[in-house]
Coordinates of C-alpha atoms and ligand atoms in Angstrom, one line a residue:
M1 CA 12.3 -60.8 7.5
I2 CA 11.0 -57.2 7.8
Y3 CA 12.9 -54.7 9.4
L4 CA 11.3 -51.7 10.8
K5 CA 13.6 -48.6 10.8
T6 CA 14.3 -46.4 13.7
T7 CA 13.6 -42.5 13.3
E8 CA 17.4 -41.7 12.8
E9 CA 17.3 -44.7 10.0
I10 CA 14.1 -43.0 8.8
E11 CA 16.1 -40.0 8.7
L12 CA 18.8 -41.4 6.6
M13 CA 16.3 -43.2 4.2
R14 CA 14.9 -39.4 3.3
A15 CA 18.2 -38.1 2.6
A16 CA 19.0 -41.3 0.1
N17 CA 15.6 -40.7 -1.3
T18 CA 16.0 -37.0 -2.0
L19 CA 18.9 -37.8 -3.6
V20 CA 17.7 -39.9 -6.2
S21 CA 15.0 -38.1 -6.7
Q22 CA 17.2 -34.8 -7.6
T23 CA 19.1 -37.2 -9.8
L24 CA 16.2 -38.3 -12.0
G25 CA 15.6 -34.5 -12.2
E26 CA 19.2 -34.4 -13.4
V27 CA 18.3 -37.2 -15.6
A28 CA 15.1 -35.0 -16.9
K29 CA 17.1 -32.3 -18.5
W30 CA 18.8 -34.7 -20.5
V31 CA 16.0 -36.7 -22.1
A32 CA 15.6 -35.5 -25.6
P33 CA 15.7 -37.2 -29.0
G34 CA 19.4 -38.0 -30.6
V35 CA 21.0 -38.5 -26.6
T36 CA 21.9 -42.3 -26.2
T37 CA 20.8 -44.0 -22.8
N38 CA 24.3 -44.2 -22.1
K39 CA 24.7 -40.7 -21.8
L40 CA 21.7 -40.5 -19.6
D41 CA 23.6 -42.8 -17.3
S42 CA 26.8 -41.0 -16.8
I43 CA 24.8 -38.2 -16.0
A44 CA 23.2 -40.0 -13.2
R45 CA 26.2 -41.6 -11.9
E46 CA 28.4 -38.4 -12.0
F47 CA 25.6 -36.3 -10.0
I48 CA 25.5 -39.2 -7.2
L49 CA 29.0 -39.4 -7.1
D50 CA 29.1 -35.8 -7.1
N51 CA 26.8 -35.3 -4.1
G52 CA 28.3 -38.6 -1.6
G53 CA 26.2 -41.1 -2.9
R54 CA 26.4 -44.6 -4.7
P55 CA 25.0 -45.4 -7.5
A56 CA 23.5 -49.1 -5.9
C57 CA 22.7 -51.0 -8.9
L58 CA 26.2 -50.7 -10.6
G59 CA 27.7 -53.9 -9.9
Y60 CA 24.1 -55.3 -7.9
E61 CA 24.9 -58.8 -9.0
G62 CA 26.5 -58.0 -12.1
F63 CA 24.1 -54.9 -13.4
P64 CA 26.1 -52.7 -15.9
G65 CA 24.3 -49.4 -15.4
T66 CA 23.4 -46.7 -12.8
L67 CA 20.0 -46.4 -14.5
C68 CA 18.0 -49.0 -15.6
I69 CA 16.7 -47.9 -19.2
E70 CA 13.4 -49.1 -20.1
V71 CA 12.7 -47.9 -23.8
N72 CA 9.2 -48.4 -25.3
E73 CA 8.6 -52.9 -24.8
V74 CA 11.0 -53.2 -22.1
V75 CA 9.3 -53.2 -19.0
V76 CA 12.4 -53.2 -16.2
H77 CA 16.1 -54.1 -15.7
G78 CA 17.1 -52.8 -19.4
F79 CA 21.0 -52.0 -20.0
P80 CA 22.2 -47.9 -20.7
S81 CA 23.6 -48.3 -24.4
N82 CA 24.8 -46.6 -27.0
Y83 CA 20.6 -46.3 -28.6
T84 CA 20.0 -43.0 -29.4
L85 CA 16.4 -42.0 -28.2
R86 CA 13.8 -41.4 -31.1
E87 CA 11.1 -38.9 -31.1
G88 CA 7.8 -41.0 -29.9
D89 CA 9.8 -43.3 -27.4
I90 CA 9.2 -43.4 -24.1
V91 CA 12.3 -44.3 -21.7
G92 CA 12.0 -45.2 -18.3
T93 CA 14.6 -44.6 -15.8
D94 CA 14.9 -46.4 -12.4
C95 CA 17.7 -45.4 -10.2
V96 CA 18.9 -46.9 -6.9
V97 CA 21.4 -44.4 -4.5
E98 CA 23.1 -45.6 -1.3
L99 CA 23.9 -42.6 0.8
N100 CA 25.3 -43.1 4.2
G101 CA 24.1 -46.9 4.1
Y102 CA 20.7 -46.2 3.1
N103 CA 19.0 -46.7 -0.3
G104 CA 16.7 -44.8 -2.4
D105 CA 14.7 -45.9 -5.0
S106 CA 12.4 -44.5 -7.8
C107 CA 11.8 -44.5 -11.2
Y108 CA 9.7 -42.4 -14.3
T109 CA 8.9 -43.0 -17.3
F110 CA 9.7 -40.0 -19.7
P111 CA 8.5 -38.7 -23.0
V112 CA 10.6 -38.4 -25.8
G113 CA 9.6 -35.6 -27.4
E114 CA 6.4 -35.4 -29.2
V115 CA 5.0 -39.0 -28.0
D116 CA 1.4 -40.3 -29.6
E117 CA -1.4 -40.2 -27.2
K118 CA -1.7 -43.5 -26.3
L119 CA 1.5 -43.8 -25.0
L120 CA 1.0 -40.8 -22.9
R121 CA -2.4 -42.2 -22.0
L122 CA -0.2 -45.4 -20.6
C123 CA 1.8 -43.2 -18.7
R124 CA -0.4 -41.1 -16.8
V125 CA -2.6 -44.1 -16.4
T126 CA 0.9 -46.0 -14.6
K127 CA 1.7 -43.2 -12.9
E128 CA -1.6 -42.6 -11.3
S129 CA -1.9 -46.5 -10.2
L130 CA 1.2 -45.7 -8.0
D131 CA -0.7 -42.6 -6.8
L132 CA -3.8 -45.1 -5.8
G133 CA -0.9 -47.7 -4.4
V134 CA 0.7 -45.0 -2.3
K135 CA -2.8 -44.1 -0.9
A136 CA -3.7 -47.5 0.0
C137 CA -0.2 -48.3 1.8
K138 CA -0.8 -46.9 5.3
E139 CA -0.6 -48.2 8.8
G140 CA -2.7 -51.1 9.9
A141 CA -3.8 -52.0 6.1
R142 CA -2.1 -54.9 4.3
I143 CA 0.2 -55.3 1.6
G144 CA -2.4 -56.6 -0.7
D145 CA -4.4 -53.8 -0.3
V146 CA -2.0 -51.8 -1.9
A147 CA -1.6 -54.5 -4.9
N148 CA -5.1 -54.6 -5.3
A149 CA -5.3 -50.7 -6.0
V150 CA -2.9 -50.8 -8.0
Q151 CA -4.3 -53.6 -10.2
T152 CA -8.0 -52.8 -10.0
Y153 CA -7.1 -49.2 -11.3
A154 CA -4.8 -50.5 -14.6
E155 CA -7.1 -53.2 -15.3
R156 CA -10.2 -51.0 -15.5
N157 CA -7.8 -48.4 -17.8
G158 CA -7.8 -51.9 -20.5
Y159 CA -3.9 -52.5 -19.2
S160 CA -2.0 -55.0 -18.0
V161 CA -0.3 -55.8 -14.9
V162 CA 3.4 -57.5 -14.8
R163 CA 2.9 -60.2 -12.2
E164 CA 7.1 -61.3 -12.1
M165 CA 8.2 -58.3 -10.9
C166 CA 7.4 -56.7 -7.6
G167 CA 7.9 -53.8 -5.4
H168 CA 9.7 -54.3 -2.1
G169 CA 11.0 -53.6 1.4
I170 CA 13.9 -51.1 1.3
G171 CA 16.4 -50.1 3.8
R172 CA 20.6 -50.9 4.2
D173 CA 19.6 -53.2 1.6
M174 CA 17.9 -52.2 -1.9
H175 CA 15.5 -55.0 -1.9
E176 CA 14.2 -56.0 1.7
D177 CA 11.0 -57.9 3.3
P178 CA 8.2 -57.8 2.2
E179 CA 7.6 -57.7 -1.4
V180 CA 5.1 -55.5 -3.0
P181 CA 3.2 -56.9 -5.8
N182 CA 0.9 -55.3 -8.0
Y183 CA -2.0 -57.6 -9.0
G184 CA -3.3 -59.3 -5.4
R185 CA -6.6 -59.3 -2.9
R186 CA -7.8 -56.7 -0.7
G187 CA -6.8 -57.9 2.9
T188 CA -4.3 -60.3 1.9
G189 CA -0.2 -60.3 2.8
P190 CA 2.0 -58.2 5.4
L191 CA 0.5 -55.6 7.8
I192 CA 2.2 -52.6 7.2
K193 CA 3.3 -50.9 10.4
N194 CA 5.2 -47.9 11.7
G195 CA 9.0 -48.1 10.9
M196 CA 8.5 -49.9 7.3
C197 CA 9.9 -48.5 4.1
L198 CA 8.6 -49.8 1.1
S199 CA 9.0 -49.3 -2.7
I200 CA 6.0 -49.4 -4.4
E201 CA 6.3 -49.7 -8.4
P202 CA 4.1 -50.7 -10.9
M203 CA 5.2 -52.0 -14.3
I204 CA 2.0 -51.7 -16.3
N205 CA 1.8 -53.3 -20.0
M206 CA -0.5 -51.7 -23.1
G207 CA -0.7 -55.4 -24.4
S208 CA -1.0 -58.4 -22.5
R209 CA 0.8 -59.2 -19.1
N210 CA 3.1 -61.7 -20.2
I211 CA 7.3 -60.5 -20.4
V212 CA 10.4 -62.5 -21.5
I213 CA 13.8 -62.3 -20.5
L214 CA 16.4 -61.7 -22.5
S215 CA 19.5 -64.0 -22.8
D216 CA 21.7 -61.1 -21.6
G217 CA 19.9 -62.4 -18.2
W218 CA 18.8 -59.4 -17.2
T219 CA 16.7 -57.2 -19.9
C220 CA 12.7 -58.0 -19.4
R221 CA 10.5 -56.5 -21.9
T222 CA 6.9 -57.3 -23.0
R223 CA 6.3 -60.6 -24.8
D224 CA 3.9 -59.1 -27.4
R225 CA 6.4 -56.2 -27.9
K226 CA 3.8 -53.8 -27.1
P227 CA 4.9 -50.9 -24.5
S228 CA 4.6 -50.9 -21.0
A229 CA 5.5 -48.0 -18.7
H230 CA 7.0 -47.7 -15.1
Y231 CA 6.9 -45.4 -12.0
E232 CA 8.1 -45.7 -8.5
H233 CA 8.2 -44.0 -5.3
T234 CA 9.8 -45.1 -2.3
V235 CA 7.4 -44.5 1.4
A236 CA 7.8 -44.5 5.0
I237 CA 5.3 -45.0 7.4
V238 CA 5.7 -42.4 10.1
D239 CA 3.6 -42.5 13.3
G240 CA 1.1 -43.8 11.7
H241 CA 1.4 -41.7 8.6
T242 CA 2.5 -42.8 5.4
E243 CA 5.3 -40.4 4.1
V244 CA 6.3 -40.5 0.6
L245 CA 10.4 -40.6 0.8
T246 CA 10.8 -39.9 -3.0
T247 CA 9.5 -37.1 -5.4
F248 CA 8.7 -36.6 -8.8
S249 CA 8.7 -32.6 -8.2
Y250 CA 12.4 -32.2 -9.7
V251 CA 11.6 -34.1 -13.1
E252 CA 8.0 -32.3 -13.4
Q253 CA 9.4 -29.0 -13.2
V254 CA 12.3 -29.7 -15.5
L255 CA 9.5 -31.0 -17.7
K256 CA 7.2 -27.9 -16.9
D257 CA 9.9 -25.5 -18.0
R258 CA 11.0 -27.2 -21.2
S259 CA 7.4 -27.2 -22.3
I260 CA 7.0 -23.0 -22.1
Ligands
MF3_301 N1 14.3 -50.8 -8.6 C1 14.5 -51.7 -9.4 C2 14.4 -52.7 -8.5 O1 13.8 -52.8 -7.6 C3 16.4 -51.4 -9.7 C4 16.9 -52.6 -10.1 S1 18.7 -51.8 -9.8 C5 19.2 -53.6 -10.6 O2 14.3 -53.9 -9.3 F1 20.7 -53.2 -10.1 F2 18.9 -54.4 -10.0 F3 19.5 -53.5 -11.9
CO302 CO1 12.9 -51.2 -6.9

């Protein structure tokens, strides 16, 4: 069942998604060699609580963190831990914030220190595939158009698309209908309508698309242990226009200030 949101609900979605975007901006300040992923997690948790939100992943079906941590070959749903980030890693931080009963969801994959050009290209192409997915996400289009835009771009650049994990509708629940896959055929799937809120989140692998789930029941990594990247935006369809409710501007401002 797809819940179409009212204007008032979309206003609440804006606030939750702004807070999750700001949270990733705080995390960005700490991503560096020598920092543990537990540290990133506590930065995120404290920032969310200080701003009146609830870390929605924490305790969700038993998930142990505020952030999902995705180092190198980890695709999605990794645990924060005492792992110390190393120069050359990439680390995805996926976060869901609930604020006033509505959820914001976003993910950014960061380079840690100096990172190999090949990994930077994987990150860049994955982020561009997200942008193309967002662009295809228009009133009157279908979910398959979004999926196809992501898949076509990622595969044209020599990468593969994870099949088992998808984007999703979002609102009062972190995961609502419809599913938003990152692969599929144009003109298929649910029609995109005013009032829909959707999280689009390509997970793109450098090697094969196959994944395995570790014995912790959560951590999803590539089967071939080659790296994977993940970016996520949440959008709303309002009066025939697609509004991107999350922004990477907080993260990117931090990354820019650092590189000076
Ligand atoms: N953006 C992730 C997803 O949609 C967040 C998962 S949070 C968790 O799957 F609690 F499920 F880990
Ligand atoms: Co999501």
